[in-house]
Coordinates of C-alpha atoms in Angstrom, one line a residue:
M8 CA -4.4 -38.5 21.4
P9 CA -3.3 -41.1 18.3
H10 CA -0.3 -39.6 16.0
I11 CA 0.3 -40.5 12.7
T12 CA 3.8 -40.7 11.2
T13 CA 5.1 -39.0 8.0
S14 CA 8.3 -38.9 6.2
A15 CA 8.0 -35.6 8.1
G16 CA 7.9 -37.5 11.5
P17 CA 5.4 -37.9 14.0
I18 CA 2.4 -35.6 14.4
P19 CA -0.9 -35.6 16.3
T20 CA -4.2 -36.0 14.2
A21 CA -6.7 -33.0 14.6
P22 CA -9.0 -33.7 17.4
P23 CA -12.5 -35.3 16.3
C24 CA -15.2 -33.4 16.4
G25 CA -17.5 -34.4 19.4
P26 CA -21.4 -36.1 18.8
A27 CA -24.0 -33.5 17.9
T28 CA -25.7 -31.7 20.4
P29 CA -29.4 -31.6 20.2
G30 CA -30.6 -27.6 20.8
F31 CA -28.9 -25.2 20.0
R32 CA -25.3 -23.9 21.5
P33 CA -24.1 -20.7 21.5
N34 CA -20.3 -20.2 20.4
W35 CA -19.3 -17.6 23.0
G36 CA -15.8 -17.8 22.4
L37 CA -16.6 -16.8 18.1
A38 CA -18.8 -14.6 19.1
A39 CA -16.7 -12.9 21.4
V40 CA -13.6 -12.8 18.4
L41 CA -16.4 -11.3 15.9
V42 CA -17.1 -8.8 18.3
L43 CA -14.3 -7.8 18.7
A44 CA -13.7 -7.6 14.9
A45 CA -16.5 -5.6 14.7
F46 CA -14.9 -2.7 17.2
L47 CA -11.4 -2.8 15.7
L48 CA -13.1 -2.2 11.9
F49 CA -15.9 0.0 12.3
Y50 CA -15.0 2.2 15.3
N51 CA -14.3 6.1 13.9
L52 CA -14.7 4.3 10.8
G53 CA -14.9 7.7 9.3
Q54 CA -13.0 9.6 10.9
R55 CA -10.3 10.6 7.8
P56 CA -11.5 11.3 4.6
F57 CA -10.9 9.1 1.6
W58 CA -7.5 9.1 0.4
Q59 CA -6.9 9.0 -3.2
D60 CA -7.7 5.7 -4.6
E61 CA -11.0 5.7 -2.2
A62 CA -12.2 9.0 -3.8
E63 CA -11.8 7.4 -7.4
T64 CA -14.3 5.2 -6.3
A65 CA -16.5 7.1 -4.6
C66 CA -16.8 9.0 -7.3
L67 CA -17.7 7.0 -9.2
A68 CA -19.9 5.7 -6.4
K69 CA -21.6 9.1 -6.7
S70 CA -22.4 8.4 -10.4
V71 CA -24.0 5.4 -10.4
L72 CA -26.6 7.3 -7.8
E73 CA -27.2 9.6 -10.6
T74 CA -27.2 7.4 -14.0
G75 CA -26.9 3.8 -12.0
L76 CA -23.6 3.3 -14.1
P77 CA -20.4 4.1 -13.4
Y78 CA -19.3 7.4 -15.4
A79 CA -15.4 9.6 -14.4
Y80 CA -16.7 12.9 -15.5
D81 CA -19.8 14.9 -13.8
G82 CA -20.2 17.6 -16.4
V83 CA -17.5 19.5 -14.4
N84 CA -14.6 17.6 -13.0
V85 CA -13.1 14.0 -14.6
V86 CA -11.6 11.3 -12.8
S87 CA -8.6 9.9 -13.2
Q88 CA -6.0 8.9 -12.3
E89 CA -3.7 7.3 -15.6
E90 CA -3.8 10.2 -17.8
E91 CA -7.1 9.5 -19.2
R92 CA -6.9 5.9 -19.9
E93 CA -9.7 4.9 -17.4
F94 CA -12.6 5.4 -20.6
D95 CA -13.3 6.6 -23.4
K96 CA -14.4 10.2 -24.2
V97 CA -16.4 9.6 -27.3
G98 CA -18.3 6.4 -25.3
G99 CA -19.3 9.3 -22.5
Y100 CA -16.6 8.6 -20.1
L101 CA -17.6 5.3 -19.0
W102 CA -15.2 3.7 -16.9
R103 CA -13.2 1.1 -18.2
W104 CA -9.9 0.5 -16.8
S105 CA -11.0 -1.4 -13.1
P106 CA -14.1 -4.0 -12.0
W107 CA -17.5 -2.1 -11.0
I108 CA -17.9 -4.6 -8.0
Q109 CA -16.5 -2.1 -5.3
I110 CA -18.0 0.7 -6.7
Y111 CA -21.6 -0.6 -6.8
L112 CA -20.6 -1.8 -2.9
Q113 CA -19.5 2.1 -2.3
A114 CA -22.5 3.3 -4.2
T115 CA -24.9 0.7 -2.0
G116 CA -23.5 2.4 1.0
F117 CA -24.3 5.6 0.1
A118 CA -27.4 5.2 -0.7
V119 CA -28.1 4.2 3.0
G120 CA -26.2 6.1 5.1
G121 CA -25.1 9.1 3.0
L122 CA -22.6 10.7 0.8
N123 CA -19.6 10.3 3.9
A124 CA -16.5 8.2 4.7
F125 CA -18.6 6.0 7.1
A126 CA -21.2 4.8 4.7
G127 CA -18.7 4.4 1.8
R128 CA -16.4 2.0 4.0
A129 CA -19.0 0.5 5.7
P130 CA -19.6 -2.5 2.9
F131 CA -16.2 -3.1 2.9
A132 CA -15.8 -3.5 6.3
L133 CA -18.7 -5.8 6.9
A134 CA -17.0 -8.1 4.1
A135 CA -13.4 -8.1 6.2
L136 CA -15.7 -8.8 9.2
L137 CA -17.7 -11.6 7.1
A138 CA -14.0 -13.1 5.8
V139 CA -12.8 -13.3 10.1
F140 CA -16.1 -15.3 10.5
W141 CA -15.5 -17.9 7.2
T142 CA -12.0 -18.1 8.4
Y143 CA -13.5 -19.5 11.8
R144 CA -16.2 -21.8 9.6
L145 CA -13.7 -23.1 6.5
V146 CA -11.1 -24.9 9.8
A147 CA -14.2 -25.6 12.0
R148 CA -16.4 -27.2 8.9
H149 CA -13.4 -29.1 7.4
F150 CA -10.9 -30.2 9.7
G151 CA -13.6 -30.2 13.1
D152 CA -11.0 -28.6 15.4
R153 CA -13.0 -25.3 16.7
T154 CA -9.8 -24.6 18.7
W155 CA -7.5 -24.2 15.7
A156 CA -10.8 -21.8 14.1
L157 CA -10.5 -19.8 17.3
M158 CA -7.4 -19.1 17.1
A159 CA -7.0 -18.3 13.3
A160 CA -10.0 -16.2 13.5
T161 CA -8.2 -14.5 16.5
L162 CA -5.4 -14.5 14.8
L163 CA -7.0 -12.4 11.5
T164 CA -9.1 -10.3 14.1
L165 CA -5.6 -9.3 15.1
C166 CA -3.6 -8.6 12.3
V167 CA -3.0 -5.2 12.3
P168 CA -2.4 -5.4 8.1
Y169 CA -5.7 -7.0 8.0
L170 CA -7.5 -4.2 10.0
L171 CA -6.0 -1.4 8.1
I172 CA -7.0 -3.0 4.2
G173 CA -11.0 -4.3 6.1
R174 CA -11.3 -0.7 6.5
Q175 CA -10.4 0.7 3.5
A176 CA -13.7 1.7 1.0
R177 CA -11.5 -0.4 -2.3
Y178 CA -12.1 -4.4 -3.3
Y179 CA -9.4 -5.6 -0.7
A180 CA -11.5 -6.8 1.9
P181 CA -14.4 -8.3 -0.7
G182 CA -12.3 -9.9 -2.4
T183 CA -10.4 -11.4 0.7
L184 CA -14.2 -13.0 0.8
F185 CA -14.6 -14.5 -2.1
V186 CA -11.0 -16.3 -1.7
L187 CA -12.7 -18.2 1.3
W188 CA -16.0 -19.1 -0.1
T189 CA -13.9 -20.2 -3.5
L190 CA -12.0 -22.3 -1.1
D191 CA -14.9 -23.4 1.3
A192 CA -16.4 -24.9 -1.6
F193 CA -13.0 -26.7 -2.6
L194 CA -12.9 -28.7 0.5
S195 CA -16.5 -29.3 -0.3
D196 CA -17.7 -32.2 -2.2
W197 CA -17.8 -30.3 -5.1
Q198 CA -16.5 -33.7 -7.2
R199 CA -20.2 -35.2 -7.2
R200 CA -22.6 -32.3 -6.2
A201 CA -23.5 -29.5 -7.6
G202 CA -23.5 -27.2 -4.8
P203 CA -19.9 -26.5 -3.9
I204 CA -19.3 -26.4 -7.9
V205 CA -21.8 -24.1 -8.3
A206 CA -20.2 -22.1 -5.2
M207 CA -17.1 -22.3 -6.6
F208 CA -18.4 -20.7 -10.2
G209 CA -20.0 -17.9 -8.4
G210 CA -17.0 -17.3 -6.3
M211 CA -14.8 -16.9 -9.3
I212 CA -17.2 -14.6 -11.2
L213 CA -17.4 -12.3 -8.5
L214 CA -13.8 -12.4 -7.8
F215 CA -12.9 -11.8 -10.8
H216 CA -15.7 -8.2 -10.9
A217 CA -14.1 -7.6 -7.6
N218 CA -10.4 -7.3 -8.9
Y219 CA -9.3 -9.1 -12.0
L220 CA -5.6 -9.6 -10.9
L221 CA -6.6 -10.8 -7.9
F222 CA -8.6 -13.4 -10.2
L223 CA -5.8 -14.0 -12.4
S224 CA -3.1 -14.4 -9.2
F225 CA -5.7 -16.5 -7.6
A226 CA -7.7 -19.6 -10.0
P227 CA -4.3 -20.3 -11.8
T228 CA -2.0 -20.3 -9.1
A229 CA -4.7 -22.4 -6.0
L230 CA -5.1 -24.9 -9.4
A231 CA -1.6 -25.4 -9.5
A232 CA -1.3 -25.5 -5.8
A233 CA -4.3 -28.3 -5.6
L234 CA -2.6 -30.2 -8.7
F235 CA 0.4 -30.7 -6.6
V236 CA -1.3 -31.2 -2.9
Y237 CA -4.5 -32.6 -3.6
P238 CA -3.5 -34.9 -6.9
E239 CA -6.8 -36.7 -5.9
K240 CA -10.0 -34.6 -5.7
F241 CA -9.3 -33.6 -9.4
H242 CA -12.5 -34.3 -11.7
L243 CA -11.7 -33.7 -15.0
R244 CA -14.6 -33.1 -16.4
R245 CA -16.1 -31.1 -14.1
L246 CA -13.0 -28.8 -13.5
S247 CA -13.1 -28.6 -17.1
V248 CA -16.4 -27.4 -17.3
L249 CA -15.9 -24.9 -14.3
A250 CA -13.0 -23.1 -16.2
G251 CA -14.7 -23.3 -19.4
A252 CA -17.7 -21.4 -17.9
T253 CA -15.8 -19.0 -16.0
V254 CA -13.8 -17.7 -19.0
A255 CA -17.3 -17.5 -21.3
V256 CA -19.4 -15.6 -18.6
A257 CA -16.4 -13.4 -16.8
V258 CA -12.8 -13.3 -18.4
V259 CA -13.9 -13.1 -22.1
P260 CA -16.8 -10.0 -21.1
G261 CA -14.0 -8.9 -18.9
I262 CA -11.3 -8.3 -21.5
M263 CA -13.8 -5.9 -23.5
L264 CA -15.4 -4.5 -20.4
Y265 CA -12.9 -3.5 -18.2
R266 CA -10.5 -3.4 -21.6
I267 CA -7.8 -4.9 -20.0
G268 CA -5.5 -5.7 -23.4
R269 CA -4.8 -1.9 -23.0
Q270 CA -2.7 -2.5 -19.5
S271 CA -0.9 -5.3 -20.9
G272 CA 1.7 -2.6 -22.6
M273 CA 2.8 -2.0 -18.5
F274 CA 5.1 -5.2 -17.8
D275 CA 8.7 -4.9 -17.6
I276 CA 10.7 -7.8 -17.2
L277 CA 13.4 -5.9 -15.6
L278 CA 11.2 -5.0 -12.7
V279 CA 10.6 -8.7 -11.9
P280 CA 13.5 -9.8 -9.9
E281 CA 13.4 -6.5 -7.3
N282 CA 9.1 -7.3 -7.0
L283 CA 9.8 -10.9 -6.3
M284 CA 12.3 -10.1 -3.4
L285 CA 9.2 -7.0 -2.0
Y286 CA 7.0 -9.5 -2.2
F287 CA 8.6 -12.0 -0.1
A288 CA 9.9 -8.9 2.4
D289 CA 6.4 -7.6 2.9
L290 CA 5.1 -11.7 3.6
S291 CA 8.1 -11.6 6.1
M292 CA 7.4 -8.5 7.7
F293 CA 3.6 -8.5 8.3
C294 CA 2.6 -12.3 7.1
I295 CA 4.4 -15.5 7.7
P296 CA 7.7 -14.6 10.0
L297 CA 11.0 -15.7 8.4
P298 CA 11.9 -18.2 11.2
I299 CA 8.7 -20.1 10.9
S300 CA 8.9 -20.2 7.0
V301 CA 12.3 -22.0 7.5
Y302 CA 11.0 -24.5 9.8
L303 CA 8.0 -25.1 7.3
A304 CA 10.7 -25.1 4.8
W305 CA 12.4 -27.9 6.4
R306 CA 9.6 -29.9 7.6
W307 CA 8.2 -30.3 4.2
R308 CA 11.3 -30.8 2.9
R309 CA 10.5 -34.2 1.2
F310 CA 7.1 -32.5 0.2
F311 CA 9.4 -30.4 -2.5
T312 CA 12.1 -32.8 -3.0
R313 CA 9.7 -36.4 -3.3
L314 CA 6.4 -34.9 -3.7
E315 CA 5.7 -36.1 -0.5
R316 CA 2.4 -35.0 1.2
P317 CA 1.5 -34.8 4.7
A318 CA -1.1 -37.5 5.8
E319 CA -2.7 -35.7 8.6
A320 CA -5.6 -33.5 7.0
G321 CA -4.8 -30.2 8.8
E322 CA -1.4 -30.2 7.6
R323 CA -2.4 -31.0 4.6
F324 CA -4.6 -27.8 3.7
V325 CA -2.0 -25.9 5.9
L326 CA 0.6 -27.1 3.0
F327 CA -2.0 -26.0 0.2
A328 CA -2.3 -22.8 1.6
T329 CA 1.6 -22.4 1.6
V330 CA 2.1 -23.3 -1.9
L331 CA -0.7 -21.3 -3.1
I332 CA 1.4 -18.2 -1.3
V333 CA 4.7 -18.5 -2.8
L334 CA 2.8 -19.6 -6.5
S335 CA 1.1 -16.4 -6.0
L336 CA 3.7 -13.6 -5.4
L337 CA 5.7 -15.1 -7.8
F338 CA 2.6 -14.6 -10.3
L339 CA 2.6 -11.3 -8.9
G340 CA 6.5 -10.4 -10.0
L341 CA 5.3 -10.3 -12.8
V342 CA 2.9 -7.2 -12.4
P343 CA 5.2 -4.1 -13.1
Q344 CA 3.3 -2.3 -10.0
R345 CA 3.6 -4.2 -6.9
F346 CA 1.4 -2.8 -3.9
F347 CA 1.4 -5.0 -0.6
R348 CA -2.7 -4.9 -1.2
Y349 CA -2.2 -7.7 -4.1
I350 CA -1.1 -10.2 -1.6
A351 CA -4.2 -8.8 1.1
H352 CA -6.0 -12.1 0.3
L353 CA -3.8 -14.7 1.6
L354 CA -3.8 -13.1 4.5
P355 CA -6.7 -15.5 6.0
L356 CA -4.3 -18.6 4.8
C357 CA -1.7 -17.1 7.0
A358 CA -4.0 -16.8 9.4
I359 CA -4.7 -20.1 9.7
L360 CA -0.8 -21.3 8.8
L361 CA -0.8 -20.0 11.8
A362 CA -2.9 -21.0 14.2
Y363 CA -2.3 -24.2 13.3
L364 CA 1.6 -24.2 14.4
V365 CA 0.2 -23.4 17.6
R366 CA -2.4 -25.8 17.8
R367 CA 0.0 -28.5 17.1
L368 CA 2.6 -27.0 19.6
W369 CA 0.1 -26.9 22.5
D370 CA 0.1 -31.1 22.2
F371 CA 3.9 -30.5 23.2
S372 CA 4.0 -28.1 25.3
K373 CA 1.4 -25.8 26.2
V374 CA 4.0 -22.8 27.7
S375 CA 5.3 -22.9 24.5
A376 CA 2.5 -22.7 22.4
V377 CA 1.0 -19.7 24.6
M378 CA 3.8 -18.0 24.4
L379 CA 3.9 -18.5 20.2
F380 CA 0.5 -17.1 20.1
C381 CA 0.7 -14.1 22.3
L382 CA 4.3 -13.3 19.9
L383 CA 2.2 -13.5 16.8
A384 CA -1.0 -11.7 17.9
F385 CA 0.5 -9.2 20.0
T386 CA 3.5 -8.5 18.6
N387 CA 5.4 -8.1 15.5
W388 CA 9.0 -8.9 17.2
L389 CA 8.9 -12.4 15.6
A390 CA 8.5 -10.8 12.2
V391 CA 10.9 -7.8 12.4
Y392 CA 14.0 -8.6 14.6
P393 CA 15.1 -12.1 12.3
M394 CA 15.0 -9.3 9.1
E395 CA 16.8 -6.8 10.8
R396 CA 19.3 -9.1 12.2
L397 CA 19.9 -10.9 9.0
K398 CA 20.1 -6.9 7.0
I399 CA 17.0 -7.8 5.0
V400 CA 14.6 -5.8 6.1
N401 CA 12.9 -3.6 3.5
R402 CA 12.3 -0.2 5.8
P403 CA 11.1 2.7 3.7
W404 CA 13.6 5.3 4.3
Q405 CA 10.8 8.0 5.6
N406 CA 9.4 5.8 8.5
D407 CA 10.0 6.4 12.2
F408 CA 10.5 3.4 14.8
R409 CA 6.5 3.8 15.7
M410 CA 5.2 2.3 12.3
L411 CA 5.3 -1.9 11.6
T412 CA 8.2 -1.8 10.1
S413 CA 9.8 -1.1 13.5
L414 CA 9.4 -3.7 16.6
N415 CA 6.4 -2.8 18.0
F416 CA 2.6 -3.7 19.5
P417 CA 0.8 -3.3 16.4
I418 CA -2.4 -3.5 17.9
K419 CA -1.4 -1.3 20.4
L420 CA -0.5 1.1 17.7
F421 CA -3.5 1.0 15.7
V422 CA -6.1 1.4 18.5
T423 CA -4.2 4.7 19.7
E424 CA -5.4 6.1 16.1
L425 CA -8.9 4.4 16.7
V426 CA -9.2 5.9 20.0
C427 CA -7.1 9.9 19.9
G428 CA -7.6 10.2 15.9
Y429 CA -5.0 11.3 13.5
P430 CA -4.6 14.7 11.3
D431 CA -5.0 13.2 7.9
V432 CA -3.1 15.8 5.2
N433 CA -6.8 15.6 3.1
T434 CA -8.7 16.4 6.5
S435 CA -6.6 19.4 6.4
I436 CA -6.6 20.2 2.4
I437 CA -10.8 19.4 2.6
D438 CA -11.3 21.7 5.9
F439 CA -9.3 25.0 3.4
F440 CA -11.3 24.1 0.5
K441 CA -14.5 23.9 1.8
T442 CA -14.2 27.6 3.7
N443 CA -12.5 29.1 1.1
A444 CA -12.8 28.2 -2.3
K445 CA -15.9 29.4 -3.9
P446 CA -18.3 27.7 -6.7
G447 CA -17.4 28.1 -10.6
Q448 CA -13.2 28.5 -8.9
T449 CA -11.0 26.4 -10.2
I450 CA -8.0 24.0 -8.4
V451 CA -5.0 23.0 -10.0
A452 CA -3.7 20.1 -7.1
E453 CA -0.7 18.3 -7.8
Y454 CA -2.4 15.1 -5.8
G455 CA -5.6 14.5 -3.2
D456 CA -7.5 15.9 -6.4
L457 CA -10.3 13.2 -6.0
P458 CA -10.7 13.8 -2.5
L459 CA -11.6 17.6 -3.0
Q460 CA -13.4 16.3 -5.7
F461 CA -15.7 14.2 -4.0
A462 CA -16.0 16.8 -1.1
L463 CA -16.1 20.1 -2.8
D464 CA -19.9 21.1 -5.3
G465 CA -19.4 23.1 -8.1
V466 CA -15.7 23.7 -8.1
R467 CA -13.3 22.5 -10.9
V468 CA -10.4 20.3 -9.5
V469 CA -8.1 19.3 -12.4
G470 CA -4.3 17.7 -11.9
G471 CA -3.8 15.0 -9.8
L472 CA -2.9 12.4 -12.1
Q473 CA -4.9 12.8 -14.5
G474 CA -2.7 13.9 -17.2
P475 CA -1.4 17.6 -19.2
V476 CA -3.8 20.3 -17.5
P477 CA -5.9 21.7 -19.9
A478 CA -5.1 25.1 -21.6
D479 CA -8.0 27.5 -20.9
V480 CA -7.7 26.3 -17.2
R481 CA -6.7 29.3 -15.2
P482 CA -6.6 28.7 -11.5
D483 CA -7.7 30.5 -8.6
W484 CA -6.2 27.7 -6.7
V485 CA -3.1 25.7 -6.6
L486 CA -2.1 23.2 -4.2
R487 CA 1.5 22.3 -4.8
R488 CA 2.8 18.9 -2.9
R489 CA 5.9 17.8 -1.8
V490 CA 6.5 14.6 -3.0
V491 CA 7.2 14.8 -6.8
R492 CA 5.6 12.0 -9.4
V493 CA 6.5 11.2 -12.3
N494 CA 4.1 8.7 -14.8
R495 CA 4.8 5.5 -16.2
D496 CA 7.6 6.8 -18.7
R497 CA 9.3 8.4 -15.6
F498 CA 8.0 11.9 -17.3
L499 CA 6.5 14.2 -14.4
F500 CA 3.2 14.6 -14.3
G501 CA 1.1 17.4 -15.8
A502 CA 0.3 18.8 -12.9
R503 CA 3.7 19.4 -12.1
E504 CA 4.7 21.1 -15.5
F505 CA 1.9 23.5 -15.6
T506 CA 2.3 24.6 -11.8
D507 CA 5.9 24.9 -13.2
S508 CA 4.9 27.3 -15.3
L509 CA 3.4 29.4 -13.7
D510 CA 4.6 32.7 -11.8
L511 CA 3.4 31.8 -8.2
T512 CA 4.9 35.0 -6.8
R513 CA 4.1 37.3 -9.4
D514 CA 0.2 35.8 -9.7
F515 CA -0.7 34.3 -6.1
E516 CA -0.2 35.0 -3.4
R517 CA 0.7 31.9 -0.6
V518 CA -1.9 31.6 1.9
P519 CA 0.7 30.6 5.6
L520 CA -0.7 27.2 6.8
P521 CA 0.7 25.0 9.9
L522 CA -0.5 22.2 8.3
P523 CA 1.4 19.3 7.7
D524 CA 2.1 18.1 3.9
E525 CA 1.9 13.9 4.1
T526 CA 2.0 12.4 0.9
F527 CA -0.6 10.0 1.1
G528 CA -3.5 10.3 4.1
N529 CA -5.2 7.7 5.1
R530 CA -3.1 4.8 2.9
T531 CA -4.2 2.6 4.8
D532 CA -4.0 -0.7 2.0
D533 CA 0.1 -0.5 2.8
P534 CA 1.6 -1.1 6.4
N535 CA 4.8 0.0 5.0
H536 CA 3.4 3.2 4.7
H537 CA 0.6 4.3 7.7
Y538 CA 1.2 6.6 10.6
F539 CA -0.2 5.7 13.5
I540 CA 0.6 8.8 15.7
P541 CA 1.7 12.0 14.1
V542 CA 5.1 12.7 13.2
E543 CA 7.1 15.5 15.1
A544 CA 8.0 19.1 13.6
P545 CA 10.0 19.8 11.5
Q546 CA 7.6 18.8 8.8
K547 CA 7.0 20.3 5.6
A548 CA 3.7 22.6 5.4
L549 CA 1.4 22.6 2.3
E550 CA 1.7 24.8 -0.1
I551 CA -1.4 26.7 -1.1
W552 CA -1.6 29.7 -3.3
R553 CA -4.8 31.9 -4.0
R554 CA -4.6 34.1 -7.0
K555 CA -4.3 37.7 -6.1
E556 CA -7.3 38.9 -7.2
A557 CA -9.3 35.8 -6.0
S558 CA -8.8 37.2 -2.8
Q559 CA -10.1 40.6 -3.5

């Protein structure tokens, strides 16, 4: 194989594409990966009920099925997690806080499969499956290396954080797919052809309406990364038209529709250093192991000091992906709230990067390449162990040693949960109130109010993060949770204030329940908090109180 000498040393070029052969030639490797991905994404997809954030989307999707638009009030319950900032009551409770694509995707799932968790999550799992295919397609199409493409798709398929967000009824998987779509178009001949630039425009529009924070963290950072790594690809006139059209069609109307300006007041400069530290910890723990980051920084040291770019096309794209990832994290550090889900769309790029390193290592040492691939695909040792040795691991205090923040075989944990199930706290809560609560009764729930709203018909559910509990509320049931929550101003949420004001021992009786009170339930969007195997006793039991006359 021929070699190209760059400032970073000799590297082998990607193997050329073989000559086209007539007729259809099945790609059995890709087919096997997609079948595996489909199993991991769809199997037992409805085994856990919607957790709080998913249930927000689900309640709004029910409104879409009834009215055609996402309204946050159905005549009984109000959908809110931001103390009723998400809508104007005088405007009919029209949802104006987050973009609507995820709502309409979930409504489509409900229309096809009914009002259940599997149907509500299926469109998002399908988007995650398409993203696995698009990861393969992007590499194979633009760099002609099917082995690299197949390894990238395989690493993404076996990436447990990606599987967790792919099984979530939120914007994460569609947003990831739109990012890949846009990058695929960028690598095409958009400077001269109409098709790729139209595809880039469509990708940007869809990305904005999937989640405008995702759009804002991706579009400018991708542009900056391209300017650094691919300056020859710039066509100023076409780029100006693309940017102007995107702003005119998506950004300006979106600012008014989603009232983006109202959320700008959350910015807090004091949070930026901590956010950056935690994002880079998450990147090292779940995306790109620290030793690999150190190696890449050394290999590309002349790019970072002199802007000397690799000559080989594959390595140059991997460098572009790395710069994009770093710039995205720097941008997201400015956002006051920090969640792993904000970087989930970067996971395919991480898989492509890691697969590239394995592919190049294969040309020097096949045994070493196989060992590296197995470490990356089946363990998290390379990610967690260096962080622990350096004492910079970010492990939440409540975690145990069977979670992704400890040395483990992640895919084994994931499959164990799929096959054996998990006693989700929202399942316990929903089953209890389906059996005991009657239509017309009122439940005050300190958290988990939205899963109850979705699951119960004719029962009023208040509390959660909705804000102050209305003065006229006389609850028949009270659900107290072990975690005390405060709002953005560090004051108690209204639900806790309200339950603290009640004389529970006088007016209510506690229902004895041996069910553990976990914090979130199916919070699959954060690998720091996801439980695959139930935690042993002792655990604090769910605290449910029933008004005394309600039990007579």
